[in-house]
Tab-separated table of C-alpha atoms in Angstrom:
chain	number	residue	atom	x	y	z
A	1	ASN	CA	19.040	-25.655	46.901
A	2	LYS	CA	17.245	-26.962	43.965
A	3	ALA	CA	14.903	-24.052	43.825
A	4	GLY	CA	18.139	-22.127	42.906
A	5	LEU	CA	19.456	-24.480	40.311
A	6	LYS	CA	15.959	-24.198	38.638
A	7	LEU	CA	16.111	-20.612	38.962
A	8	ILE	CA	19.829	-20.863	36.822
A	9	LYS	CA	18.950	-23.089	34.595
A	10	LYS	CA	15.743	-21.227	33.346
A	11	PHE	CA	17.840	-17.921	33.214
A	12	GLU	CA	20.623	-19.885	31.290
A	13	GLY	CA	18.465	-21.685	28.930
A	14	PHE	CA	20.015	-25.161	27.853
A	15	ARG	CA	21.673	-25.785	24.824
A	16	SER	CA	22.523	-29.032	23.814
A	17	ARG	CA	25.877	-27.427	20.755
A	18	PHE	CA	28.407	-25.087	21.476
A	19	TYR	CA	27.369	-21.273	21.259
A	20	VAL	CA	29.004	-18.001	21.157
A	21	ASP	CA	27.694	-15.975	24.133
A	22	LYS	CA	28.911	-12.710	24.203
A	23	GLY	CA	31.803	-13.461	22.455
A	24	ILE	CA	32.653	-16.519	25.077
A	25	ILE	CA	31.760	-20.123	23.685
A	26	THR	CA	29.654	-22.091	25.868
A	27	ILE	CA	27.263	-25.070	25.815
A	28	GLY	CA	24.594	-26.427	28.223
A	29	TYR	CA	23.575	-23.950	30.744
A	30	GLY	CA	26.079	-21.433	30.671
A	31	HIS	CA	29.265	-23.814	30.514
A	32	ALA	CA	31.639	-21.051	29.511
A	33	CYS	CA	34.578	-22.734	27.902
A	34	HIS	CA	36.695	-20.047	28.191
A	35	VAL	CA	37.024	-20.934	31.990
A	36	TYR	CA	36.817	-24.542	31.241
A	37	ASP	CA	38.748	-26.611	29.159
A	38	CYS	CA	35.319	-27.944	26.617
A	39	SER	CA	38.077	-29.681	24.248
A	40	LYS	CA	36.348	-33.618	26.164
A	41	ILE	CA	32.814	-32.064	25.273
A	42	HIS	CA	31.300	-33.859	22.207
A	43	PRO	CA	28.354	-32.374	21.452
A	44	PRO	CA	25.413	-32.513	21.542
A	45	ILE	CA	24.984	-33.301	25.178
A	46	SER	CA	22.347	-33.898	27.104
A	47	ARG	CA	20.466	-32.058	29.387
A	48	ALA	CA	21.438	-34.553	32.231
A	49	LYS	CA	25.085	-33.494	31.283
A	50	GLY	CA	24.563	-29.948	30.692
A	51	GLU	CA	23.254	-30.163	34.642
A	52	ALA	CA	26.562	-31.941	35.997
A	53	LEU	CA	28.366	-29.596	34.400
A	54	LEU	CA	26.044	-26.969	35.830
A	55	LYS	CA	26.874	-28.126	38.987
A	56	LYS	CA	30.565	-28.724	38.901
A	57	ASP	CA	30.409	-24.657	37.716
A	58	LEU	CA	28.796	-23.430	40.569
A	59	VAL	CA	30.883	-25.093	43.619
A	60	VAL	CA	33.101	-21.989	42.580
A	61	PHE	CA	30.567	-19.679	42.821
A	62	GLU	CA	28.974	-20.613	46.131
A	63	LYS	CA	32.314	-20.618	47.849
A	64	CYS	CA	32.840	-17.242	46.202
A	65	VAL	CA	29.652	-16.299	47.902
A	66	ASP	CA	30.285	-17.948	50.863
A	67	SER	CA	33.458	-16.187	51.709
A	68	LEU	CA	32.227	-12.400	50.707
A	69	THR	CA	29.394	-12.608	52.453
A	70	GLN	CA	29.122	-11.726	56.324
A	71	ILE	CA	25.638	-12.032	57.146
A	72	LYS	CA	23.574	-15.198	57.483
A	73	LEU	CA	21.573	-16.075	54.434
A	74	ASN	CA	18.564	-18.569	54.002
A	75	SER	CA	19.125	-20.991	51.553
A	76	ASN	CA	17.068	-18.684	49.215
A	77	GLN	CA	18.891	-16.146	49.066
A	78	PHE	CA	22.019	-18.056	48.604
A	79	SER	CA	20.987	-19.387	45.653
A	80	ALA	CA	20.007	-15.852	44.756
A	81	LEU	CA	23.059	-14.850	45.220
A	82	VAL	CA	25.166	-17.992	43.630
A	83	SER	CA	22.981	-16.977	40.201
A	84	PHE	CA	23.961	-13.507	40.284
A	85	THR	CA	27.396	-14.523	40.785
A	86	TYR	CA	27.386	-16.952	38.088
A	87	ASN	CA	25.768	-14.569	35.234
A	88	LEU	CA	28.331	-11.922	36.397
A	89	CYS	CA	31.350	-13.646	38.065
A	90	CYS	CA	32.834	-13.349	41.486
A	91	GLU	CA	35.007	-10.612	40.941
A	92	ALA	CA	31.940	-8.542	40.031
A	93	TYR	CA	30.126	-9.789	43.484
A	94	ARG	CA	33.569	-8.863	45.157
A	95	ARG	CA	32.871	-5.016	44.194
A	96	SER	CA	29.487	-5.207	44.300
A	97	THR	CA	26.843	-2.519	45.823
A	98	LEU	CA	24.671	-5.571	46.140
A	99	ARG	CA	27.406	-7.313	48.652
A	100	ARG	CA	28.209	-4.153	50.631
A	101	LYS	CA	24.920	-3.372	51.561
A	102	LEU	CA	24.116	-6.775	52.504
A	103	ASN	CA	27.375	-6.905	54.368
A	104	ALA	CA	26.367	-3.768	56.080
A	105	GLY	CA	23.031	-4.494	56.988
């Protein structure tokens, strides 16, 4: 939802040029070049381009949360879990105590 997108953008921050985050080349709102081909990205990018990259990236994490979460979530809960998963990766969410406790009720 819009609040979740705003939350992720706030936590990630925006960079119009490539930067290194924990050894990973990144641009925009955390668009990781080791996962996605960044060869066609020509900095500086606009905030709108950064948001478009983020929205495209989030589709994978939304599917991950949806497939691994067995309880019904409201929109804000879902967005918070997508934010968590975007930051850590799908495999980390799959192995997390958070996911196990949620699914256990």
